Amino acid sequence: MALQEPPCESSTLSIMKEMTPLEEIRHSAAHVLATAVLRLYPDTQLDIGPPTDSGFYYDFDSEIPFTPEVVEAIETEMKKVIKENQRFEKIEVSREEAIGMIKEMGQETYKLGRLEDIPEGEAISFYRNGEFADLCAGTHVSYTKKIKAFKLLQVAGSYHRGDAENKQLQRIYGTAFATKDELKEHLDRLEEAKKRDHRNVGKDLGLFHIDEMVGQGLVLWKPNGAVIRQELESFISSELNKQGYSQVFTPHVGKLELYRTSGHFPYYQDSQYPPIIHRDCLSALAEEGCTCSELSNKLEEGEIDGYLLKPMNCPMHIRIFKSEQRSYRDLPIRLAEFGTVYRWEQSGELNGMTRVRGFTQDDAHLFIREEQLQDEIQGCLGLVKLVFSVLGMDDYRVRVSLRDPESDKYVGDAEAWDKAEKALKEAVQTLGVDYEEELGEAAFYGPKIDFVVKDVIGREWQLGTVQVDYNLPERFDLSYVGSDNQDHRPVMIHRAPFGSMERFCGVLIEHFAGNFPTWLAPEQIRILPMNDELVENAQEVLAQLKSKNFRASIDKQSGKLGAKIRKAETDKIPHMLILGQREIDEGNVSIRSRNNPDMDGTRPLDEFISSIEEEISSKTLPKERANT
RNA sequence: GCCCAUGUAGCUCAGUCGGUAGAGCGCGUCCUUGGUAAGGACGAGGUCGGCGGUUCAAAUCCGCUCGUGGGCUCCA
């Protein structure tokens, strides 16, 4: 279910895009929803109810919990309202009249605030249908009967004005379409999408497991998933070698002092695993009767030290840079690491492999001279683009994440920010893709370019990222010796083409629905002997495949060929080799290929081997997506 | 963290009004030896997420707790 942000923040916004016919249906359905809720529960306070990308919702403040039974009753009432064929009627009013109407309806709690959002001088209107009227800029269908196909989908909590400090309301989500067929198609599509959900596919194909006893959001990569990850890592590593990166390794923990210097502690304390403090220190504090908050203070002040599970790799790479004197001739220095980091994400935010508490970034930090900035950003962007094109992921969005000028969460001076933002904007323009600038999406230390993709249910996830940072070099007092024999401050680029291996693989599983290209497939070839006597011949074939480093196996089950084929299909094996007496007599193998149906047929093993070698080395994408 | 939903065999799920559990797939053994998506028989597997309560009796009702799903908030 693509429960997205609405195209407009509020139904009361007066500056409103013209609604499409479908949006009108959905917006009207939201009003009918409110009509029905007020009929059943007249004490309910209404907030807002806009259309969204895939439906509509309305936020209610009600003492009654909207359980499934209640929602069903509401849906039934909505059908009645639609059947009554009420006319939608626009009423333009003055501000005073609007206040009067809101009070008359007893909807002061939220609607008066929403009214205040409408700037002075803008038109104020209500839309009336039957006994119900709602502050609303429109637009709507003419009669409720025009809402021919709708369905309430779920109830969710939501904060008034999206602020967790405010009261939590009950949001009812629904969707509506012009026809019943379209609605059914939409619901079928949602059902279909579940099948390629990485959590299901990951289980079916034995890719990963998240174990309750290990901990929330901590991914166990199973053998098959590990193969995919390893292939991706070696793919990116070989690209990094070409581009002059150096591989480093750093530990999973580091002293708190390191993160005090970087600014991550205590600023991000809430999203870190708690610090590790030496037991002697802890027992001494316990004897002193130190309270929890005192301990927390001492940690913040640096009166006691401890270790932190690494929440990010940058400070460690920075210390590597700083461990030697650097000359301008050495720059850029590009330090790369598959660095595992740990973050205490809120439990409600965890999600399969896409939002976890321990993850491995394909991280690198570039230490550069300012004049190298443009070239280096371009290089990083090129790498991200390469990753997407090799994997056939063309459905992504590029976001230039800038600081919110109103907010104070950012560090560093405005001048540096301007330079960094300018460099990124310049670079993205040469990328040759559409992009959007978004205020307030920047990291606290610098702006970034993010590559964002959607999962099967329409949620967006940030994958690749390129970030420019003038701030951490400052905090760690980094320098290099310039040609003028003076010290200069380097600029840093943080970048991760995959983002994290966990999230990337999660999204990739859904992208391919488990039908991986042969170079990534955990098992590339399966040999299916016709009967038990031929297993020995199959072993010979297997030995040849293994000698070529293919990942292959033999299906030794004594079942019918059809069953073995079915198993290989559901296991999503790219290539099957069927081995019967006929093939052995002729010195051939019979090929049945999921990834390349052109290869189907009978031919000598050598021929098969060379075409697979070619397929793997060129990272060919599956030609046809199988339906199972 | 918050709201709603949910947790039964390795997996997907059924289990009525409270009377201590079922199916399919998978797994094991045996039979079957086959030609491009499921051959057959038998069998093993569950103190129904955990703890507590109500009751003669709890998978079922209540409370707490842990996990999961969808939203919201958050995401260096």
mmCIF file of C-alpha atoms (C1' of nucleotides) in Angstrom, chain B:
data_model
loop_
_atom_site.group_PDB
_atom_site.id
_atom_site.type_symbol
_atom_site.label_atom_id
_atom_site.label_comp_id
_atom_site.label_asym_id
_atom_site.label_seq_id
_atom_site.Cartn_x
_atom_site.Cartn_y
_atom_site.Cartn_z
ATOM 1 C "C1'" G B 1 8.823 5.736 21.211
ATOM 2 C "C1'" C B 2 3.237 6.256 19.835
ATOM 3 C "C1'" C B 3 -1.602 4.124 17.445
ATOM 4 C "C1'" C B 4 -3.901 -0.220 15.313
ATOM 5 C "C1'" A B 5 -3.363 -5.254 14.044
ATOM 6 C "C1'" U B 6 -0.949 -9.800 14.899
ATOM 7 C "C1'" G B 7 1.978 -14.325 17.130
ATOM 8 C "C1'" U B 8 -0.541 -22.161 16.624
ATOM 9 C "C1'" A B 9 4.841 -27.644 13.480
ATOM 10 C "C1'" G B 10 10.886 -25.522 9.628
ATOM 11 C "C1'" C B 11 7.160 -22.498 6.158
ATOM 12 C "C1'" U B 12 1.916 -20.885 4.914
ATOM 13 C "C1'" C B 13 -2.316 -21.198 7.631
ATOM 14 C "C1'" A B 14 -7.249 -23.651 9.970
ATOM 15 C "C1'" G B 15 -8.961 -24.355 14.963
ATOM 16 C "C1'" U B 16 -16.867 -22.843 16.248
ATOM 17 C "C1'" C B 17 -19.706 -21.487 22.265
ATOM 18 C "C1'" G B 18 -13.422 -22.249 26.921
ATOM 19 C "C1'" G B 19 -13.259 -29.232 27.257
ATOM 20 C "C1'" U B 20 -5.036 -29.818 26.920
ATOM 21 C "C1'" A B 21 -4.405 -29.440 18.662
ATOM 22 C "C1'" G B 22 -5.273 -29.998 12.552
ATOM 23 C "C1'" A B 23 -4.126 -29.316 6.991
ATOM 24 C "C1'" G B 24 -0.873 -28.331 2.867
ATOM 25 C "C1'" C B 25 4.165 -27.631 1.755
ATOM 26 C "C1'" G B 26 8.891 -29.054 3.606
ATOM 27 C "C1'" C B 27 11.681 -33.034 6.253
ATOM 28 C "C1'" G B 28 12.814 -38.738 7.070
ATOM 29 C "C1'" U B 29 12.139 -43.943 5.413
ATOM 30 C "C1'" C B 30 10.362 -47.086 1.697
ATOM 31 C "C1'" C B 31 8.133 -47.912 -3.143
ATOM 32 C "C1'" U B 32 8.489 -45.620 -8.007
ATOM 33 C "C1'" U B 33 13.398 -44.784 -12.568
ATOM 34 C "C1'" G B 34 10.984 -40.963 -15.217
ATOM 35 C "C1'" G B 35 11.823 -36.318 -20.891
ATOM 36 C "C1'" U B 36 10.731 -30.029 -19.366
ATOM 37 C "C1'" A B 37 6.350 -26.737 -13.255
ATOM 38 C "C1'" A B 38 4.053 -31.116 -8.143
ATOM 39 C "C1'" G B 39 4.267 -39.945 -8.661
ATOM 40 C "C1'" G B 40 2.751 -42.816 -4.156
ATOM 41 C "C1'" A B 41 2.754 -44.944 0.970
ATOM 42 C "C1'" C B 42 4.191 -44.537 5.842
ATOM 43 C "C1'" G B 43 6.484 -41.569 9.626
ATOM 44 C "C1'" A B 44 8.782 -37.827 12.788
ATOM 45 C "C1'" G B 45 7.869 -32.641 14.361
ATOM 46 C "C1'" G B 46 3.927 -28.272 18.495
ATOM 47 C "C1'" U B 47 4.136 -27.627 26.816
ATOM 48 C "C1'" C B 48 -0.348 -22.892 20.726
ATOM 49 C "C1'" G B 49 5.780 -16.333 21.723
ATOM 50 C "C1'" G B 50 6.811 -15.707 27.302
ATOM 51 C "C1'" C B 51 5.022 -14.703 32.402
ATOM 52 C "C1'" G B 52 0.877 -14.144 35.478
ATOM 53 C "C1'" G B 53 -4.580 -14.127 36.409
ATOM 54 C "C1'" U B 54 -9.954 -15.906 35.954
ATOM 55 C "C1'" U B 55 -12.009 -21.008 35.712
ATOM 56 C "C1'" C B 56 -13.353 -27.711 37.559
ATOM 57 C "C1'" A B 57 -11.033 -26.786 32.692
ATOM 58 C "C1'" A B 58 -7.482 -21.696 28.599
ATOM 59 C "C1'" A B 59 -4.575 -21.962 21.901
ATOM 60 C "C1'" U B 60 -9.444 -19.661 23.045
ATOM 61 C "C1'" C B 61 -11.213 -14.834 28.287
ATOM 62 C "C1'" C B 62 -8.215 -10.824 31.187
ATOM 63 C "C1'" G B 63 -3.385 -8.297 32.542
ATOM 64 C "C1'" C B 64 1.705 -7.599 31.698
ATOM 65 C "C1'" U B 65 5.810 -8.597 28.542
ATOM 66 C "C1'" C B 66 8.702 -9.905 24.047
ATOM 67 C "C1'" G B 67 8.569 -10.279 18.709
ATOM 68 C "C1'" U B 68 6.327 -9.135 13.968
ATOM 69 C "C1'" G B 69 3.234 -6.160 10.275
ATOM 70 C "C1'" G B 70 1.066 -1.271 8.652
ATOM 71 C "C1'" G B 71 1.059 3.786 9.749
ATOM 72 C "C1'" C B 72 2.978 8.289 12.673
ATOM 73 C "C1'" U B 73 7.416 10.503 14.598
ATOM 74 C "C1'" C B 74 12.661 9.752 13.583
ATOM 75 C "C1'" C B 75 16.748 8.436 10.208
ATOM 76 C "C1'" A B 76 24.531 11.252 11.190
#
